Structure formats: structure tokens, C-alpha cells
Coordinates of C-alpha atoms and ligand atoms in Angstrom, one line a residue:
M1 CA 0.0 0.0 0.0
P2 CA 1.4 3.4 -0.9
D3 CA 2.5 5.6 1.9
A4 CA -0.5 8.0 1.6
S5 CA 0.5 10.5 4.3
Q6 CA 3.5 11.5 2.2
S7 CA 1.8 11.8 -1.2
L8 CA -0.4 14.4 -2.9
P9 CA -3.9 13.7 -3.6
R10 CA -4.4 11.6 -6.7
Q11 CA -6.4 13.4 -9.4
L12 CA -8.6 11.3 -11.5
D13 CA -11.6 11.8 -13.8
V14 CA -13.6 8.9 -12.3
V15 CA -13.0 7.1 -9.0
I16 CA -14.5 3.6 -8.9
V17 CA -15.4 1.8 -5.7
G18 CA -15.0 -1.9 -6.1
G19 CA -12.9 -4.3 -8.3
G20 CA -15.6 -7.0 -9.0
L21 CA -17.4 -7.5 -12.3
A22 CA -18.9 -4.0 -12.3
G23 CA -15.7 -2.1 -11.3
L24 CA -13.6 -3.9 -13.9
Y25 CA -16.1 -3.3 -16.7
A26 CA -16.3 0.4 -15.6
I27 CA -12.5 0.8 -15.9
H28 CA -12.6 -0.8 -19.4
R29 CA -15.6 1.3 -20.7
L30 CA -14.6 4.6 -19.2
R31 CA -11.0 4.3 -20.4
K32 CA -12.2 4.2 -23.8
L33 CA -13.5 7.7 -23.4
G34 CA -10.0 8.8 -22.6
L35 CA -10.7 9.3 -19.0
R36 CA -8.3 8.7 -16.1
V37 CA -10.0 6.1 -13.9
R38 CA -9.0 3.9 -11.0
A39 CA -10.8 1.4 -9.0
Y40 CA -10.3 0.6 -5.3
E41 CA -10.9 -2.8 -4.1
A42 CA -10.9 -4.1 -0.5
G43 CA -10.0 -7.6 -1.4
S44 CA -6.4 -8.9 -2.2
G45 CA -7.6 -9.8 -5.7
V46 CA -10.2 -8.8 -8.2
G47 CA -13.6 -10.6 -8.6
G48 CA -15.8 -9.1 -5.8
T49 CA -18.5 -11.6 -4.9
W50 CA -16.6 -14.4 -6.6
F51 CA -13.4 -13.4 -4.7
W52 CA -15.1 -13.6 -1.3
N53 CA -17.7 -16.4 -1.6
R54 CA -15.5 -19.5 -1.6
Y55 CA -17.7 -21.7 0.4
P56 CA -17.9 -25.5 -0.6
G57 CA -20.3 -25.9 -3.5
A58 CA -20.4 -22.1 -4.5
R59 CA -21.6 -21.9 -8.0
C60 CA -23.7 -19.5 -10.1
D61 CA -27.4 -20.3 -10.6
V62 CA -27.4 -18.7 -14.1
E63 CA -26.0 -20.8 -16.8
S64 CA -22.4 -20.1 -17.8
L65 CA -23.1 -19.3 -21.4
E66 CA -25.4 -16.6 -20.1
Y67 CA -23.6 -15.4 -17.1
S68 CA -20.5 -13.7 -18.7
Y69 CA -19.6 -10.4 -20.2
S70 CA -21.1 -9.6 -23.6
F71 CA -19.0 -6.5 -24.5
D72 CA -16.2 -8.4 -26.5
E73 CA -17.2 -11.0 -29.1
Q74 CA -13.7 -12.5 -29.2
L75 CA -13.8 -13.0 -25.4
Q76 CA -17.1 -14.8 -25.5
Q77 CA -16.0 -17.0 -28.4
D78 CA -12.6 -17.8 -26.7
W79 CA -13.7 -18.6 -23.2
K80 CA -14.5 -22.3 -22.6
W81 CA -17.0 -22.9 -19.8
P82 CA -16.5 -26.5 -18.7
E83 CA -19.9 -26.8 -17.0
R84 CA -23.5 -25.8 -17.4
Y85 CA -23.2 -23.6 -14.4
G86 CA -19.9 -22.0 -13.5
T87 CA -18.2 -22.9 -10.2
Q88 CA -16.8 -20.1 -8.1
P89 CA -13.2 -21.1 -9.0
E90 CA -14.0 -21.0 -12.6
I91 CA -15.8 -17.7 -12.5
L92 CA -13.0 -16.1 -10.5
K93 CA -10.5 -17.5 -13.2
Y94 CA -12.6 -16.0 -15.9
I95 CA -12.7 -12.6 -14.2
N96 CA -8.9 -12.7 -13.7
H97 CA -8.5 -13.6 -17.3
V98 CA -10.7 -10.4 -18.3
A99 CA -8.6 -8.3 -16.0
D100 CA -5.4 -9.5 -17.8
R101 CA -6.8 -9.7 -21.3
F102 CA -7.9 -5.9 -21.1
D103 CA -5.0 -4.8 -19.1
L104 CA -7.3 -3.6 -16.3
R105 CA -5.1 -4.5 -13.3
R106 CA -3.0 -1.3 -13.6
D107 CA -6.0 0.7 -12.7
V108 CA -7.1 -1.4 -9.8
Q109 CA -5.7 -0.8 -6.3
L110 CA -6.2 -3.9 -4.1
N111 CA -6.3 -4.2 -0.3
T112 CA -7.8 -0.7 -0.2
R113 CA -11.1 0.0 1.5
I114 CA -12.9 3.3 0.8
E115 CA -14.0 4.8 4.0
S116 CA -15.5 8.2 2.9
A117 CA -16.6 10.0 -0.2
V118 CA -17.5 13.7 0.1
F119 CA -18.6 15.9 -2.8
D120 CA -17.0 19.2 -2.7
G121 CA -19.6 21.4 -4.4
K122 CA -17.2 24.4 -5.0
A123 CA -14.5 22.4 -6.7
N124 CA -17.2 20.2 -8.3
E125 CA -15.4 16.9 -7.4
W126 CA -15.6 13.9 -5.2
V127 CA -12.9 13.7 -2.5
V128 CA -12.6 9.9 -1.5
R129 CA -10.5 8.7 1.4
T130 CA -9.1 5.1 1.7
D131 CA -8.4 3.2 4.9
G132 CA -4.7 3.8 4.2
G133 CA -5.3 7.6 4.4
E134 CA -4.9 8.2 0.7
E135 CA -6.9 11.0 -0.8
I136 CA -8.3 10.9 -4.3
H137 CA -10.0 13.7 -6.2
A138 CA -12.3 13.0 -9.0
R139 CA -15.1 14.7 -11.0
Y140 CA -17.2 11.4 -11.0
C141 CA -17.6 8.6 -8.6
V142 CA -18.9 5.2 -9.6
M143 CA -20.1 3.0 -6.7
A144 CA -19.6 -0.5 -7.9
A145 CA -19.4 -2.0 -4.4
G146 CA -21.9 -4.8 -4.8
N147 CA -25.4 -5.7 -3.5
L148 CA -24.5 -8.7 -1.5
S149 CA -21.1 -7.8 -0.3
T150 CA -21.7 -6.9 3.4
P151 CA -21.8 -10.2 5.2
R152 CA -24.1 -10.4 8.0
V153 CA -23.5 -12.5 11.2
P154 CA -26.6 -12.2 13.6
D155 CA -25.9 -10.8 17.0
F156 CA -26.0 -14.0 18.9
K157 CA -24.8 -13.7 22.3
G158 CA -21.8 -15.8 23.3
L159 CA -20.1 -16.0 19.8
K160 CA -16.9 -14.8 21.2
D161 CA -16.8 -17.7 23.8
F162 CA -17.2 -20.4 21.2
K163 CA -14.2 -22.7 21.3
G164 CA -14.6 -24.1 17.9
K165 CA -14.1 -22.3 14.6
W166 CA -16.8 -20.3 12.8
Y167 CA -17.2 -19.1 9.3
H168 CA -19.5 -16.9 7.2
S169 CA -20.2 -18.0 3.6
G170 CA -19.2 -14.6 2.2
L171 CA -15.9 -14.4 4.0
W172 CA -14.7 -17.9 3.4
P173 CA -10.9 -18.7 4.0
H174 CA -8.9 -18.9 0.9
E175 CA -7.2 -22.0 2.0
G176 CA -10.5 -23.8 2.3
V177 CA -11.9 -25.6 5.3
D178 CA -11.7 -29.3 6.1
F179 CA -14.8 -30.5 8.1
S180 CA -13.7 -34.1 8.2
G181 CA -14.5 -35.8 11.4
L182 CA -16.3 -32.6 12.8
R183 CA -19.7 -31.9 14.2
V184 CA -20.8 -28.9 12.1
G185 CA -23.7 -26.6 12.5
V186 CA -24.9 -24.6 9.4
I187 CA -27.3 -21.7 10.2
G188 CA -29.3 -20.5 7.2
T189 CA -31.0 -22.2 4.3
G190 CA -30.9 -19.5 1.5
S191 CA -28.8 -19.9 -1.7
S192 CA -25.5 -20.2 0.0
G193 CA -26.8 -22.7 2.7
V194 CA -28.6 -24.9 0.1
Q195 CA -25.3 -25.1 -2.0
M196 CA -22.9 -25.9 0.8
I197 CA -25.1 -28.3 2.9
P198 CA -24.7 -31.3 0.6
I199 CA -21.0 -30.9 0.3
I200 CA -20.4 -30.3 4.1
A201 CA -22.7 -33.4 4.9
Q202 CA -20.3 -35.5 2.8
Q203 CA -17.3 -34.4 4.8
A204 CA -18.5 -33.8 8.4
R205 CA -19.0 -36.5 11.0
H206 CA -22.4 -34.9 11.8
L207 CA -24.2 -31.9 10.3
T208 CA -27.0 -30.0 12.0
V209 CA -28.9 -27.6 9.8
F210 CA -30.6 -24.7 11.7
Q211 CA -33.5 -23.6 9.5
R212 CA -35.6 -20.5 10.2
T213 CA -37.4 -20.3 6.9
A214 CA -37.8 -23.2 4.5
N215 CA -36.8 -22.2 1.0
F216 CA -38.0 -23.5 -2.4
S217 CA -35.1 -25.1 -4.3
L218 CA -35.1 -26.7 -7.7
P219 CA -32.6 -29.1 -9.1
A220 CA -29.9 -27.3 -11.0
R221 CA -29.1 -30.5 -13.2
N222 CA -25.6 -29.3 -13.7
T223 CA -23.7 -31.3 -16.5
P224 CA -20.3 -30.9 -18.1
M225 CA -20.9 -28.5 -21.1
P226 CA -22.2 -30.4 -24.0
E227 CA -19.9 -29.6 -27.0
E228 CA -23.0 -29.2 -29.3
K229 CA -24.7 -26.9 -27.0
E230 CA -21.6 -24.6 -26.7
R231 CA -21.0 -24.7 -30.5
R232 CA -24.6 -23.6 -31.3
H233 CA -24.6 -20.9 -28.7
K234 CA -21.3 -19.4 -29.8
A235 CA -22.4 -19.5 -33.4
E236 CA -25.3 -17.1 -32.4
Y237 CA -23.8 -15.3 -29.5
P238 CA -24.7 -11.7 -30.5
A239 CA -28.2 -12.6 -31.5
R240 CA -28.8 -14.6 -28.3
R241 CA -27.4 -11.7 -26.2
A242 CA -29.8 -9.3 -28.0
A243 CA -32.6 -11.5 -27.4
A244 CA -31.8 -11.8 -23.7
M245 CA -32.1 -8.0 -23.4
E246 CA -35.7 -8.3 -24.6
T247 CA -36.6 -10.4 -21.4
P248 CA -37.4 -9.5 -17.8
F249 CA -34.4 -11.4 -16.4
A250 CA -31.9 -10.6 -19.2
I251 CA -31.6 -14.3 -19.8
G252 CA -32.2 -15.9 -23.0
G253 CA -33.2 -19.3 -24.2
H254 CA -36.5 -19.6 -22.3
P255 CA -39.6 -19.2 -24.6
K256 CA -42.1 -16.6 -23.2
P257 CA -45.0 -18.2 -21.5
T258 CA -48.4 -17.6 -23.1
S259 CA -51.1 -18.7 -20.7
S260 CA -52.1 -18.4 -17.1
A261 CA -51.5 -21.5 -14.9
L262 CA -55.2 -21.5 -14.2
A263 CA -56.1 -21.7 -18.0
V264 CA -55.2 -25.3 -18.1
D265 CA -56.2 -28.3 -16.0
K266 CA -54.1 -29.9 -13.2
V267 CA -52.8 -32.8 -15.3
E268 CA -51.5 -30.5 -18.0
R269 CA -50.1 -28.1 -15.4
D270 CA -48.2 -30.7 -13.5
A271 CA -46.9 -32.2 -16.8
A272 CA -45.5 -28.8 -17.6
Y273 CA -44.0 -28.3 -14.1
E274 CA -42.5 -31.8 -14.4
A275 CA -40.9 -31.0 -17.7
K276 CA -39.3 -27.8 -16.1
W277 CA -38.3 -29.7 -13.0
Q278 CA -36.5 -32.1 -15.2
E279 CA -34.9 -29.4 -17.3
G280 CA -33.4 -27.7 -14.2
G281 CA -33.1 -23.9 -13.6
S282 CA -35.1 -21.4 -11.9
I283 CA -36.1 -19.0 -14.7
S284 CA -37.3 -21.8 -16.7
Y285 CA -39.7 -22.9 -13.8
L286 CA -41.0 -19.5 -13.2
Y287 CA -41.6 -19.0 -16.9
A288 CA -44.0 -22.0 -17.0
Y289 CA -47.0 -19.7 -16.9
T290 CA -47.5 -15.9 -17.4
D291 CA -48.9 -15.3 -13.9
L292 CA -46.8 -17.3 -11.4
L293 CA -45.3 -14.1 -9.8
V294 CA -48.5 -12.0 -9.8
N295 CA -51.3 -14.3 -9.0
K296 CA -51.3 -16.2 -5.7
E297 CA -53.8 -18.9 -6.9
S298 CA -51.5 -19.7 -9.9
N299 CA -48.4 -19.5 -7.8
D300 CA -50.0 -22.0 -5.3
T301 CA -50.0 -24.7 -8.0
A302 CA -46.3 -24.2 -8.8
A303 CA -45.5 -24.2 -5.2
E304 CA -47.5 -27.2 -4.3
F305 CA -45.7 -29.1 -7.1
V306 CA -42.4 -28.4 -5.5
R307 CA -43.6 -29.2 -2.1
N308 CA -44.8 -32.6 -3.3
K309 CA -41.4 -33.2 -4.9
I310 CA -39.8 -32.5 -1.5
R311 CA -42.2 -34.8 0.3
A312 CA -41.4 -37.5 -2.3
T313 CA -37.7 -37.1 -1.8
V314 CA -37.2 -36.8 1.9
K315 CA -37.9 -40.1 3.6
D316 CA -38.8 -38.7 7.2
P317 CA -42.2 -37.1 6.8
K318 CA -41.6 -34.6 9.7
T319 CA -38.4 -33.4 8.1
A320 CA -40.0 -33.2 4.7
E321 CA -42.8 -31.1 6.1
L322 CA -40.3 -28.8 7.7
L323 CA -38.5 -28.4 4.5
A324 CA -41.6 -27.7 2.5
P325 CA -42.1 -23.9 2.3
K326 CA -45.4 -22.6 3.2
D327 CA -44.9 -19.0 4.4
H328 CA -44.2 -17.3 1.0
P329 CA -45.1 -17.8 -2.6
I330 CA -42.6 -19.6 -4.8
G331 CA -40.1 -17.2 -6.4
T332 CA -40.7 -14.4 -4.1
K333 CA -37.6 -15.2 -2.2
R334 CA -34.6 -16.0 -4.4
L335 CA -35.4 -19.4 -5.8
C336 CA -32.5 -21.7 -5.0
L337 CA -30.9 -24.2 -7.3
D338 CA -29.3 -27.2 -5.8
T339 CA -27.6 -30.5 -6.4
N340 CA -28.8 -33.1 -3.9
Y341 CA -30.1 -30.6 -1.3
Y342 CA -33.3 -32.5 -0.3
E343 CA -31.6 -35.9 -0.7
T344 CA -29.0 -34.8 1.8
Y345 CA -31.6 -35.0 4.6
N346 CA -31.9 -38.8 4.1
R347 CA -28.2 -39.2 5.3
P348 CA -27.9 -40.7 8.7
N349 CA -25.4 -37.9 9.8
V350 CA -27.7 -35.0 8.9
A351 CA -30.4 -33.3 11.1
L352 CA -32.7 -30.5 10.5
V353 CA -33.6 -28.2 13.5
D354 CA -36.5 -25.7 13.2
V355 CA -35.3 -22.5 14.7
R356 CA -38.5 -20.6 13.8
S357 CA -40.5 -22.5 16.5
D358 CA -37.5 -22.5 18.9
P359 CA -35.1 -19.7 18.0
I360 CA -31.4 -19.8 18.6
D361 CA -30.7 -18.2 21.9
S362 CA -27.0 -18.1 22.1
I363 CA -23.8 -19.6 21.0
T364 CA -22.0 -21.4 23.9
A365 CA -18.4 -22.4 24.3
T366 CA -19.2 -25.8 23.0
G367 CA -22.0 -25.2 20.5
L368 CA -25.4 -23.7 20.3
Q369 CA -28.4 -23.3 22.5
L370 CA -32.0 -22.8 21.5
G371 CA -34.6 -20.7 23.5
S372 CA -36.1 -23.9 25.0
G373 CA -32.7 -24.8 26.4
T374 CA -32.0 -27.5 23.9
A375 CA -28.3 -27.6 23.3
F376 CA -26.1 -28.8 20.5
E377 CA -22.4 -29.7 20.7
L378 CA -20.6 -28.4 17.7
D379 CA -16.9 -28.2 16.5
A380 CA -17.6 -25.7 13.8
I381 CA -20.5 -23.3 13.0
V382 CA -21.1 -21.9 9.5
F383 CA -23.2 -18.8 9.1
A384 CA -25.0 -18.8 5.8
T385 CA -27.0 -16.0 7.1
G386 CA -26.8 -13.6 4.1
F387 CA -26.0 -10.0 3.8
D388 CA -26.9 -6.4 4.5
A389 CA -28.2 -6.4 0.9
M390 CA -28.4 -3.6 -1.6
T391 CA -27.7 -0.7 0.8
G392 CA -25.1 -2.2 3.2
A393 CA -22.0 -1.5 1.1
L394 CA -22.8 2.2 0.5
N395 CA -23.9 2.8 4.0
E396 CA -20.6 1.5 5.2
I397 CA -19.0 4.4 3.4
D398 CA -19.5 7.8 4.9
V399 CA -21.0 9.4 1.7
R400 CA -21.8 13.1 2.1
T401 CA -21.6 16.5 0.4
S402 CA -20.2 19.8 1.4
D403 CA -23.7 21.1 1.5
G404 CA -24.4 18.9 4.4
A405 CA -26.3 16.0 2.8
V406 CA -25.5 12.6 4.2
L407 CA -26.5 9.5 2.3
R408 CA -27.2 7.4 5.4
D409 CA -29.7 10.1 6.5
H410 CA -31.1 10.5 3.1
W411 CA -31.7 6.7 3.0
M412 CA -32.8 6.4 6.6
G413 CA -36.5 5.4 5.7
G414 CA -35.2 3.2 2.8
P415 CA -33.0 3.8 -0.2
L416 CA -34.0 6.6 -2.6
T417 CA -32.6 6.7 -6.2
Y418 CA -33.6 7.7 -9.6
L419 CA -33.3 4.7 -12.0
G420 CA -31.2 3.0 -9.3
L421 CA -28.3 5.0 -10.8
M422 CA -28.2 8.3 -9.0
V423 CA -29.3 10.0 -5.9
A424 CA -30.9 13.5 -5.6
G425 CA -28.5 15.8 -3.8
F426 CA -25.4 13.7 -4.6
P427 CA -24.2 15.0 -7.9
N428 CA -21.8 13.1 -10.2
M429 CA -22.2 9.9 -8.1
F430 CA -23.4 6.8 -10.0
I431 CA -24.4 3.5 -8.6
V432 CA -24.0 0.2 -10.4
T433 CA -27.0 -2.2 -9.7
G434 CA -28.2 -0.2 -6.7
P435 CA -31.5 -0.2 -5.0
G436 CA -34.1 0.9 -7.5
S437 CA -32.4 -1.0 -10.4
P438 CA -33.5 -4.4 -11.6
G439 CA -29.9 -5.7 -11.1
V440 CA -30.4 -8.5 -8.5
K441 CA -33.5 -9.8 -10.4
T442 CA -31.6 -10.3 -13.7
Q443 CA -28.4 -11.9 -15.1
M444 CA -26.4 -9.5 -13.1
I445 CA -23.5 -9.0 -15.7
A446 CA -26.0 -7.9 -18.3
S447 CA -27.3 -5.2 -15.8
I448 CA -23.8 -4.3 -14.9
E449 CA -23.0 -3.8 -18.6
Q450 CA -26.2 -1.8 -19.2
H451 CA -25.7 0.5 -16.2
V452 CA -22.1 1.1 -16.9
D453 CA -22.8 1.9 -20.5
W454 CA -25.5 4.3 -19.6
I455 CA -23.2 6.0 -17.1
A456 CA -20.3 6.2 -19.6
D457 CA -22.8 7.7 -22.3
A458 CA -24.0 10.3 -19.7
I459 CA -20.4 11.3 -18.9
E460 CA -19.7 11.5 -22.6
H461 CA -22.7 13.6 -23.2
L462 CA -21.8 16.0 -20.4
G463 CA -18.2 16.4 -22.0
K464 CA -19.6 17.0 -25.5
H465 CA -21.9 19.8 -24.3
Q466 CA -19.3 21.4 -22.0
L467 CA -21.2 20.3 -18.9
D468 CA -19.7 18.9 -15.9
R469 CA -22.4 18.1 -13.4
I470 CA -25.4 15.8 -13.4
E471 CA -27.9 15.0 -10.6
P472 CA -31.5 13.8 -10.5
T473 CA -34.1 16.2 -9.5
P474 CA -35.9 15.3 -6.2
G475 CA -39.2 15.0 -8.0
A476 CA -37.7 12.4 -10.5
E477 CA -36.3 10.5 -7.5
T478 CA -39.7 10.5 -5.7
D479 CA -41.5 9.4 -8.8
W480 CA -39.1 6.6 -9.5
V481 CA -39.2 5.2 -5.9
H482 CA -43.0 5.4 -6.1
H483 CA -42.9 3.6 -9.4
V484 CA -40.6 0.8 -8.0
N485 CA -43.0 0.3 -5.1
Q486 CA -46.1 0.3 -7.3
V487 CA -44.6 -2.3 -9.6
A488 CA -43.5 -4.4 -6.6
D489 CA -47.0 -4.1 -5.2
S490 CA -48.6 -5.4 -8.4
T491 CA -46.6 -8.6 -7.9
L492 CA -46.4 -11.3 -5.1
Y493 CA -42.8 -10.2 -4.1
P494 CA -43.9 -8.2 -1.0
L495 CA -45.5 -11.2 0.5
A496 CA -42.2 -12.7 1.4
N497 CA -39.8 -11.6 4.2
S498 CA -36.8 -11.4 2.1
W499 CA -33.6 -9.5 1.8
Y500 CA -35.3 -7.7 -1.1
M501 CA -37.4 -6.1 1.6
G502 CA -34.5 -5.6 4.1
A503 CA -36.3 -8.1 6.3
N504 CA -33.3 -10.2 7.2
I505 CA -31.7 -7.2 9.1
P506 CA -33.4 -6.4 12.3
G507 CA -34.3 -2.7 12.4
K508 CA -33.7 -2.1 8.6
P509 CA -36.6 -0.2 7.0
R510 CA -39.0 -2.6 5.2
V511 CA -38.9 -1.2 1.8
F512 CA -38.9 -3.3 -1.5
M513 CA -35.6 -2.3 -3.0
P514 CA -35.1 -4.0 -6.5
Y515 CA -37.2 -2.8 -9.5
V516 CA -39.1 -5.8 -10.6
G517 CA -40.7 -4.4 -13.8
G518 CA -38.2 -6.4 -15.9
F519 CA -34.8 -5.7 -17.4
D520 CA -36.3 -5.1 -20.9
R521 CA -38.7 -2.4 -19.7
Y522 CA -36.1 -0.9 -17.5
K523 CA -33.5 -0.6 -20.4
K524 CA -36.0 0.9 -22.7
H525 CA -36.9 3.4 -20.1
C526 CA -33.2 4.4 -19.4
D527 CA -32.6 4.7 -23.1
A528 CA -35.6 7.0 -23.5
V529 CA -34.5 9.2 -20.5
A530 CA -31.1 9.7 -22.2
A531 CA -32.7 10.3 -25.6
Q532 CA -34.9 13.0 -24.1
G533 CA -31.8 14.9 -22.9
Y534 CA -31.6 13.1 -19.6
R535 CA -35.2 13.7 -18.4
G536 CA -35.4 14.0 -14.7
F537 CA -31.8 15.0 -14.3
T538 CA -30.3 18.5 -14.0
L539 CA -27.3 18.9 -16.2
S540 CA -25.1 22.0 -15.6
R541 CA -21.8 23.6 -16.1
H542 CA -20.2 24.2 -12.8
E543 CA -17.7 26.8 -13.8
T544 CA -20.4 29.0 -15.3
V545 CA -22.6 28.5 -12.3
A546 CA -19.7 29.5 -10.0
A547 CA -18.9 32.5 -12.2
Ligands
N01_601 O1 -28.4 -15.3 2.2 P1 -30.0 -15.3 2.4 P2 -27.6 -16.2 1.1 N1 -31.4 -17.2 12.9 O2 -30.3 -14.0 3.0 C1 -31.1 -17.4 7.7 C2 -27.2 -14.6 -3.9 N2 -26.5 -15.9 -3.9 O3 -26.1 -16.0 1.3 O4 -35.1 -16.6 5.6 C3 -31.7 -18.2 11.9 O5 -30.8 -15.7 1.2 C4 -32.2 -16.8 6.9 O6 -33.5 -17.1 7.4 P3 -34.8 -16.2 7.0 C5 -28.6 -14.8 -4.1 O7 -29.2 -13.7 -4.7 C6 -26.5 -16.5 -5.1 O8 -28.0 -17.6 1.2 O9 -34.3 -14.7 7.2 N3 -31.5 -18.1 10.6 C7 -31.9 -17.5 5.6 O10 -32.4 -18.8 5.6 C8 -29.2 -14.9 -2.7 O11 -30.6 -14.7 -2.5 C9 -26.0 -17.8 -5.3 O12 -35.8 -16.6 8.0 C10 -31.2 -16.9 10.1 C11 -30.4 -17.5 5.6 O13 -30.0 -17.3 6.9 C12 -28.3 -14.0 -2.0 O14 -27.0 -14.1 -2.6 C13 -25.4 -18.4 -4.2 C14 -30.8 -15.8 11.0 C15 -29.8 -16.3 4.7 O15 -30.2 -16.5 3.4 C16 -28.0 -14.2 -0.5 O16 -28.0 -15.6 -0.3 C17 -25.4 -17.8 -3.1 C18 -31.0 -16.0 12.3 N4 -30.8 -15.0 13.3 C19 -25.9 -16.4 -2.9 N5 -30.4 -14.8 10.2 C20 -26.0 -18.4 -6.6 O17 -25.9 -17.9 -7.7 C21 -30.5 -15.2 9.0 N6 -30.9 -16.5 8.9 C22 -26.3 -19.9 -6.6

């Protein structure tokens, strides 16, 4: 790390917070405009999510031929994905390849956490400080700090007294963990828990899973990449990418549904669900009918089909019933994809404990204790308890302006953004896949590319017109937040206590954060806003204003 105390502030055009998929693409795209850019990354390597989440079984739930950058045709032709779904090591290898191939590393500073970002209205620039005391001045600031990048360990009393080792899925040791011969407890059954539980069960002497909310999970049906499938996909890559942009999830290859689940009889419906179940994948399943995410009665049919699969798979009826989700419509919490998740509960060394009826009271020196007093002896505890999603990373940074605006205060009642891209009162600060954007409900890399392209175009537009400041009007921000909520309220999403709602963090405002109107609609809307001279934004020339 440079000796910051000795050096002059670094002057940039754009400072980027984060060196994951978003930060790296931002470097590439903004450099093309001739701008001086630099990304600051807390990790000791690039990759963001895929750098940190190294837990056993970590794998993407979007197919690898879709979950990749589209900005360079030769890159997508050259890269060979070995499996239908990319593993964490494979995706991290890919990201490192991209960093080398496009010479991005020289503009990434690793092992550096951004502590504050202050907009100096007079100088019309962001002044950003690192944990090493370095100061960076830049006209624009791009927050590419991730949505699921602030790991959350619940405040159980007694954790510091635990004599065994404990881990969080999102902060996994790089050297890996050997659970052989150990009594392990996993807390949490979201996407991370569902992926790691089958693998840990194979290693551990005994595994106890502490479940608060049963989650729907579908078989991933991962396979080695079929050569013919890869060949066909690559032959049509640009057209396939373009088609994906026309879908709500920015994921291609799934024909649009045409009828309501209630328009057909049960026999036909179950046959359709069975075909999707056999095919594997979550989008495919939710795309069985037009109304699974908007009509509770339709959703019930898809949910009951999965509950029956769980009952048919798990031999102990009591365990099966506990695993069968009943408190939220299917798809309203992130639908998990698994390999042998439910089958794992048939192993003699695995037990499921319901911590909704009997919540965890404390961690003890030798394990864990429930409210009823029931105690479990454990050698290791794994927290698959999720993240302070969507707002956590930005709220960890002290973001403010010289006018006295403080982002944490502005967002006190829930995050406010215009298009998920900018915040009123915080000029020249862009967010990639932030709250109010569809990012987390899409193939994330598609959203990253769309956002960064939009940001780059906006910066280019300002330069061309001798302007140097952009910020949303408060009215545009209010209208967008209202629209995001209205769209969410027209779906079943708000019926679940999910991280989309901030429900997993005690005290966090309950506001539905992602835009669920679909990537296709969102992209068209962003394009129209730009084409109409950045409707809802105020563009200005600071020097003139100052004069
Ligand atoms: O986290 P989660 P995650 N006591 O928040 C439980 C992406 N992702 O890391 O539901 C007991 O989903 C909590 O219970 P409840 C994906 O977008 C993708 O698994 O709040 N339990 C829940 O079961 C995903 O949605 C991939 O009642 C407690 C679990 O911990 C997102 O990341 C893989 C508790 C947390 O689930 C987050 O997934 C992994 C407590 N005090 C992640 N506190 C793929 O692409 C929390 N829990 C495959």
C-alpha cells in the first residue's frame, strides 16, 4: 500500500469503488472515453462476490453461457466454460482472465477500502479517502461496491466464547476448510446454505442444519458443457445476447409463457412443471406460466408441485414437512438451485432443526443453544446468514456532500434513487446495480454492462456539451421510488420476508428495493430518459454557475 501520508492527492476523472465484475467493466468502458480512472478494491484480488464467496459448492445459478460479459465478441468466443453452471473457482478464473486480457489491473488498487466519499460542491469533485489515508479527487464517482457484499452475522450472544471455529459464507478462508470428522452446524438455508449443505454433509462427522425459513429449491441439473450446445450458442452469441435483453431477467433461451397457470387443468399443469423440473433452472420454472409471480392462486399450483417433490424425496415425513416452504409464494424469495439438497436430509449424519418455533438463543463455548434450552455440541459453525443487501456496502462508506447532505440520512427510511443509478443531492455519483435498479433480479452481468454503458454515455454527453455536473431532480427520484414500489405491489414479491425487503436485518426499513418491472422495460426506459436529454436530471456547467 502506498505511503499515503506523504503523497499528494491523486487526481482522476472517475474514481470507482470496487474491483468486481462492475468495477472492472467500468474501468474498461470509461478508459475508452480517454478518462483517467482507477478502482479501489478491499480484497487482495479482483472478482468481488466471486473473490469472497468460496464456500464449498459455491456456483452460479445462471448458466455459464449466459453469465458472462457480452462486450467483446472474441472474449465470449474464446472462453470455454467447462460446465452448465460456473463454479466459483471457474468464474474467478474468468474474471482474472478478463482483467489481464484488457489490461485492467494497472488501474485497480487492491487491499484498499474506501472509508469516505465527500462531494466538494465548490471544486465540483468527489474527495474520496481510503483506509490507508490516501486521498483521491475525481469529477465522477462510480459506486460498484456490490449488492451482496456486506456479510451479516446475527448478533447471537456468546459467539466470542465459542471454542470451535466459525465461518461466514461470504468471508470464506482462501485455504478452504476441512470439516472431516467434525460436528458442524450450518445456520441459514438461502442460496448459500442450500449449495454448501450437501457438500459439508459428505465431509462432516455430523451436520445439524438450523432452519428459520424453508426455501424453495429446484434441481440445477448441472452437467459438463455439451460440446454441441456450446458450439450452437457461440455461433449465435450476439443474436442470443440481443434476445436476452428483450426479456425481464436478461436471460435468453426460455420461450415466453403464453397462458395463465389457471387456464389449463391440473394434469396438463403438472406435466408442464415436471418438464421444467427435469430441465433444471429457476427462470425456466418461473416461466412456465405468465402469472406465477403475480397471481397467488396460480403460484400455489407451482409451489405445491415443488412441495410434493420435497415430500417424495425426503424419507422422514416430519423433516419433509419442515423443508416444504409454506410461508411465501414460490419465487418471491430468491429461488435456490441445488444438487442433492433435499436428498441430503436422508443421510444418517444430517439433522434438521426448526429455529422458527424455537429460535437460537446463544452460541455457547461448545456449540449452540435454543430458547427452549435444547443444546447442540458443535466443533464448527457456518453462518450462511446472508448479507446487508443492496444498501449495506454504500452505508458502510461515509458518503456526504459539502452542502451537508449525508447518504445514510437520506436513506434512513429506505433507499431513494432515480433509476437506481443516481441519488438527488449527490451530484456526479453513479451507482451500479443499486436499489431501484433491476440488477439483482436479472443476469447480473447484463445489468452491470447496461448500467455502466448508460453512465459512460452520460459522462460523454456532459463532456460533448461542455457540462460537468449531473444530478437527479428530487421529483424524479420520488417518482421513481414510487414507481418501483407500485410495480412491486402489483406482484407477489412483497408477500415474502426477503432481503429484497431488508427483512433479514433487524431494524432495517421494510422497503422493497429492486425494480421488478423487468430488465427489458427498464433498459428501454433508461434509453428514453437519455434520448430526451436526460429527463429528470439537471445537467449543468459548474464553472459557469460558479462564475
Ligand atoms: O443469504 P439469504 P444467502 N437465525 O439472506 C437465515 C445470492 N447468492 O447468502 O429466511 C436463523 O438468502 C435466513 O433465514 P430467514 C442470491 O441472490 C446466489 O444464502 O431470514 N437463521 C436464511 O435462511 C441470494 O439470494 C448464489 O428466516 C437466520 C439465511 O440465513 C443472496 O446471494 C449463491 C438468521 C440467509 O439467506 C443471498 O443468499 C449464493 C438468524 N438470526 C448466494 N439470520 C448463486 O448464484 C439469517 N438467517 C447460486
